[in-house]
Coordinates of C-alpha atoms in Angstrom, one line a residue:
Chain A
X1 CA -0.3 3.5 24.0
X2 CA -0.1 4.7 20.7
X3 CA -2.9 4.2 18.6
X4 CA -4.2 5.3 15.0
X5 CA -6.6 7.8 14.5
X6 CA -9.0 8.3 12.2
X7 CA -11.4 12.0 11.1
X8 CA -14.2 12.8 10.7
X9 CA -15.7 9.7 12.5
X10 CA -18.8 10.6 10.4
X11 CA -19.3 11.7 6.5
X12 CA -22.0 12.6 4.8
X13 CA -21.9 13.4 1.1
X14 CA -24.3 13.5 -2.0
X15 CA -23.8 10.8 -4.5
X16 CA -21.2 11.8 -7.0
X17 CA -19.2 13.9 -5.3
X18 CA -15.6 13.5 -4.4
X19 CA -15.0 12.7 -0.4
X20 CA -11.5 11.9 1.5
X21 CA -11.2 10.0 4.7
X22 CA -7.7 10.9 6.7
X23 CA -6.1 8.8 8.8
X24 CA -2.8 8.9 10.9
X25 CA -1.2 6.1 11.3
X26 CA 1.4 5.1 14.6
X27 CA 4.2 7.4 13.8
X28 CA 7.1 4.4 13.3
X29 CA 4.9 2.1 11.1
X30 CA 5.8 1.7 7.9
X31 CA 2.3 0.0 6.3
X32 CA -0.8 1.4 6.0
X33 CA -3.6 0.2 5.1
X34 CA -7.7 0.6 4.2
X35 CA -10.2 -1.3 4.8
X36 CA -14.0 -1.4 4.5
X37 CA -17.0 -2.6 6.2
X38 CA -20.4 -2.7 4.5
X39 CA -23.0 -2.7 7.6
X40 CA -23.8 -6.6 8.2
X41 CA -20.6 -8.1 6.0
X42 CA -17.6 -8.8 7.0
X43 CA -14.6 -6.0 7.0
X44 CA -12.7 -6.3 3.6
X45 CA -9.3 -5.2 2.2
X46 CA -8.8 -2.6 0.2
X47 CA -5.4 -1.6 -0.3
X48 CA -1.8 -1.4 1.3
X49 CA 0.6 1.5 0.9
X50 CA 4.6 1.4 1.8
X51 CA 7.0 3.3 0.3
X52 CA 4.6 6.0 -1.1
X53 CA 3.5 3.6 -3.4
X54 CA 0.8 1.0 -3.5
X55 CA 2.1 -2.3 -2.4
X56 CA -1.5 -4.3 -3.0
X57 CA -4.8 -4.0 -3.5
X58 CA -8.3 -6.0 -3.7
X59 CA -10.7 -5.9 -6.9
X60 CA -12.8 -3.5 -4.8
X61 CA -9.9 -1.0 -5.1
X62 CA -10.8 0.2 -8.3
X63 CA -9.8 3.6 -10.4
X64 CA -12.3 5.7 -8.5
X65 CA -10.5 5.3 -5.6
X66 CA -6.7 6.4 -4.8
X67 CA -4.7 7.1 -2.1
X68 CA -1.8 9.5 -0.8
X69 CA 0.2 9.9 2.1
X70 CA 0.4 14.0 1.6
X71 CA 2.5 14.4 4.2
X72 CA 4.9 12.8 7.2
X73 CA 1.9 11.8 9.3
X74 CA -1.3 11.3 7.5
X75 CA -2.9 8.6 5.1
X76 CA -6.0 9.4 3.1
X77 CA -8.4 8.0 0.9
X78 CA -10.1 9.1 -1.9
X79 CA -13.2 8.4 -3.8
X80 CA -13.5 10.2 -6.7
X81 CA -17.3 9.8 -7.7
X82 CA -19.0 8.5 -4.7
X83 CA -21.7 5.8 -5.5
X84 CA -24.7 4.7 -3.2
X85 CA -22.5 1.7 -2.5
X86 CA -19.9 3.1 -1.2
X87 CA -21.7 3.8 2.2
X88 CA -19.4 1.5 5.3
X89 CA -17.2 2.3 7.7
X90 CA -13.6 2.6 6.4
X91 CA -11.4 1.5 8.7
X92 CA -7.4 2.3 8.7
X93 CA -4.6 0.3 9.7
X94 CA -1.1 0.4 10.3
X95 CA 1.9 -1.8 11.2
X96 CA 5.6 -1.5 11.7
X97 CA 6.3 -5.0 8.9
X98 CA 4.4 -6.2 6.6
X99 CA 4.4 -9.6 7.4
X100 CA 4.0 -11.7 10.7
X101 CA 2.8 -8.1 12.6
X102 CA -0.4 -7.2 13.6
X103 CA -2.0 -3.7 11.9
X104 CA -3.2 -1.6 14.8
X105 CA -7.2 0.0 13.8
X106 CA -8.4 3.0 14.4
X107 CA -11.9 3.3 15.1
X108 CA -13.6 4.2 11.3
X109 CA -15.3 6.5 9.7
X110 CA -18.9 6.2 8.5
X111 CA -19.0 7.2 5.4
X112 CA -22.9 7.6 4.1
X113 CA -23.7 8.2 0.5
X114 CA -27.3 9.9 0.0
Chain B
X1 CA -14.4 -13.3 -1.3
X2 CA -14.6 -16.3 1.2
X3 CA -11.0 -16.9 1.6
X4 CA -11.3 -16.7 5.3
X5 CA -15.0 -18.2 6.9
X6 CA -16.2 -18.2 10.3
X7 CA -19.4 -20.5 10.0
X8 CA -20.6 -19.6 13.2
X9 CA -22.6 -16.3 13.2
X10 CA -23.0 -16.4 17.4
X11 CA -21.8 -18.2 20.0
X12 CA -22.8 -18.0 23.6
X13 CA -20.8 -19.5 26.8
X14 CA -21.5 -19.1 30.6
X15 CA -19.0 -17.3 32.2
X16 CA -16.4 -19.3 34.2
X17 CA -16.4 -21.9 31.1
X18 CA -14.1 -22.4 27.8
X19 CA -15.5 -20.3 24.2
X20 CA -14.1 -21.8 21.4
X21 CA -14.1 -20.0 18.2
X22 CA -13.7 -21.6 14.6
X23 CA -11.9 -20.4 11.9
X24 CA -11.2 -22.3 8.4
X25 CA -9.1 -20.6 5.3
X26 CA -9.1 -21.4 1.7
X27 CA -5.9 -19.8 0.5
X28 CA -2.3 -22.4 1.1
X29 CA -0.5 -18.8 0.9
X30 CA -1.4 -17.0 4.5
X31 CA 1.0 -17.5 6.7
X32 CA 0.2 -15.3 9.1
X33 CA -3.4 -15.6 11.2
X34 CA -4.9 -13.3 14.0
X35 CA -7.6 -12.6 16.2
X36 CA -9.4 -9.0 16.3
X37 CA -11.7 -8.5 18.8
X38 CA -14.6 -5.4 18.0
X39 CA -17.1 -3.4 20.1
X40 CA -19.8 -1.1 18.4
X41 CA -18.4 2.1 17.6
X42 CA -14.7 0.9 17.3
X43 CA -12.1 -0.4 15.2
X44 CA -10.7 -3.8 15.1
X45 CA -8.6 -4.7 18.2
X46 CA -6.0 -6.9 18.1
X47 CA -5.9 -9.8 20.7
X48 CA -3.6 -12.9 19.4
X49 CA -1.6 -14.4 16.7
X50 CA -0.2 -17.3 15.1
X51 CA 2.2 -17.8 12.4
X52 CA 2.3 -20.4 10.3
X53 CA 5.5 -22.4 11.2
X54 CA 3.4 -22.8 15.0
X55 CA 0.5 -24.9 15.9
X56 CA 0.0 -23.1 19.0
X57 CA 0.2 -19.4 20.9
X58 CA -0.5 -18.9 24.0
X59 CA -1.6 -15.6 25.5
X60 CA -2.8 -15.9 29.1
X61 CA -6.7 -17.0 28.8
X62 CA -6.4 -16.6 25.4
X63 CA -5.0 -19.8 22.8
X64 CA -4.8 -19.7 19.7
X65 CA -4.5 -23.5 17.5
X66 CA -3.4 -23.6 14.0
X67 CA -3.9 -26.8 12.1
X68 CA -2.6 -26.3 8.7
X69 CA -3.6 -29.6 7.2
X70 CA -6.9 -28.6 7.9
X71 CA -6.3 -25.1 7.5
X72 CA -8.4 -24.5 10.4
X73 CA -7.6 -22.3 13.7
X74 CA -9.6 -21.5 17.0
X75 CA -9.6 -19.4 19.2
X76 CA -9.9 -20.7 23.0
X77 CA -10.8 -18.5 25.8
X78 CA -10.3 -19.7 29.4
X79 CA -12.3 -18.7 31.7
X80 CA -14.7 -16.6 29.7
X81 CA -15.7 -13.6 31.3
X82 CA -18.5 -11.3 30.1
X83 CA -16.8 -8.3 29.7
X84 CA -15.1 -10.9 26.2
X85 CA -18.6 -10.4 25.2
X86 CA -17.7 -8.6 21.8
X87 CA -17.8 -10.1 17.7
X88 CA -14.7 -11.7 17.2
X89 CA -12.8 -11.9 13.6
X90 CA -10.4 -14.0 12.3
X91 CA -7.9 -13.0 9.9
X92 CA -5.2 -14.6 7.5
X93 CA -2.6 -12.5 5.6
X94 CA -0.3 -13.6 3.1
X95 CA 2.7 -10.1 3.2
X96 CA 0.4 -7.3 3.0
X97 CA -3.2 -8.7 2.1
X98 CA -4.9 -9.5 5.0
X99 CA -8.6 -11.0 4.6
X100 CA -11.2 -11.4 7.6
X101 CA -13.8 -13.8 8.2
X102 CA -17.4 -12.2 8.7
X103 CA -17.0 -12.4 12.4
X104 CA -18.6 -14.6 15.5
X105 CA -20.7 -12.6 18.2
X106 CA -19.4 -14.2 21.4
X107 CA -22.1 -13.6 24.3
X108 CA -20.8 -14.9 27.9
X109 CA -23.4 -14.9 30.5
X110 CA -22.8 -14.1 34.1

């Protein structure tokens, strides 16, 4: 089955400095998506992508981070200036619709801020 | 954000007997709601669905209930069997937007 997949499974990076998380989604969905989960809460939206273009995003997606579809297969994420706080596993989904369709998971990566 | 809450932080069933999982939304928009099921170490997986013009879906031991009114859904799982033992999210989406609750841990016991 196919499933999305998501490197490096873990991230390490010194505050401040620029980090991207790449995902590929299943290769006939057309949404893509990012989520977070900070360890002990609850996972929480970040953003959705169709199109090349961001279709929406939470008040968590804010202008340090962005994100691209660089090529026909992958999806990444960016953080621009990483904070202590931005330390959770980022999780990326994808579905085929973007509405009554479940988003497939892929299994995270940890990112961890020091 | 508590658009989506699962009051119940554990729940734990003997195996053989029914777990039911609660579920309540604030936002009238979603029209769309699902069940992930997660292990340590891995993504969401998802298990069932509902859309909002149903009040029921049916899944072999998994059901799913939607009562909009309420705005309320559960998850039933008939007979529970311990390898469900895993933290189970709902989730409501309205298009694109999806929002989870902050999970139950369901523990079934052999």
């Amino acid at each position: 089955e196919p499933e999305v997949t998501q490197t490096p499974s873990h991230q390490v990076t010194q505050m401040g400095q620029e980090v991207i998380l790449r995902c590929v989604p299943i290769s006939n969905h057309l949404y893509f998506y990012w989520y977070r989960q900070i360890l002990g809460q609850k996972v929480e939206f970040l953003v959705s992508f169709y199109n090349n273009e961001i279709s929406e995003k939470s008040e968590i997606f804010d202008d340090q981070f962005s994100v691209e579809r660089p090529d026909g297969s992958n999806f990444t994420l960016k953080i621009r200036s990483t904070k202590l706080e931005d330390s959770a596993m980022y999780f990326c989904a994808s579905s085929f619709l973007d509405s009554n369709q479940p988003q497939h998971f892929g299994d995270g990566t940890r990112l961890s801020i020091l | 954000d508590q658009q989506v809450k699962q009051n119940s932080p554990s729940l734990s069933v003997q195996e053989g007997r029914i777990s039911i999982l609660n579920c309540d939304y604030t936002n009238s928009m979603f029209d769309y709601f699902l069940w992930y099921k997660k292990y340590p170490a891995e993504g969401p997986t998802f298990l069932i669905s509902i859309s909002s013009i149903k009040d029921k879906n049916e899944d072999g031991r998994f059901t799913v209930f939607l009562n909009k009114s309420a705005k309320h859904l559960s998850l039933h799982i008939v007979p529970s069997q311990p390898g469900d033992s895993a933290v189970y999210f709902c989730a409501a989406s309205a298009r694109n937007d999806m929002r989870f609750g902050a999970g139950t841990r369901l523990t079934v016991k052999p």
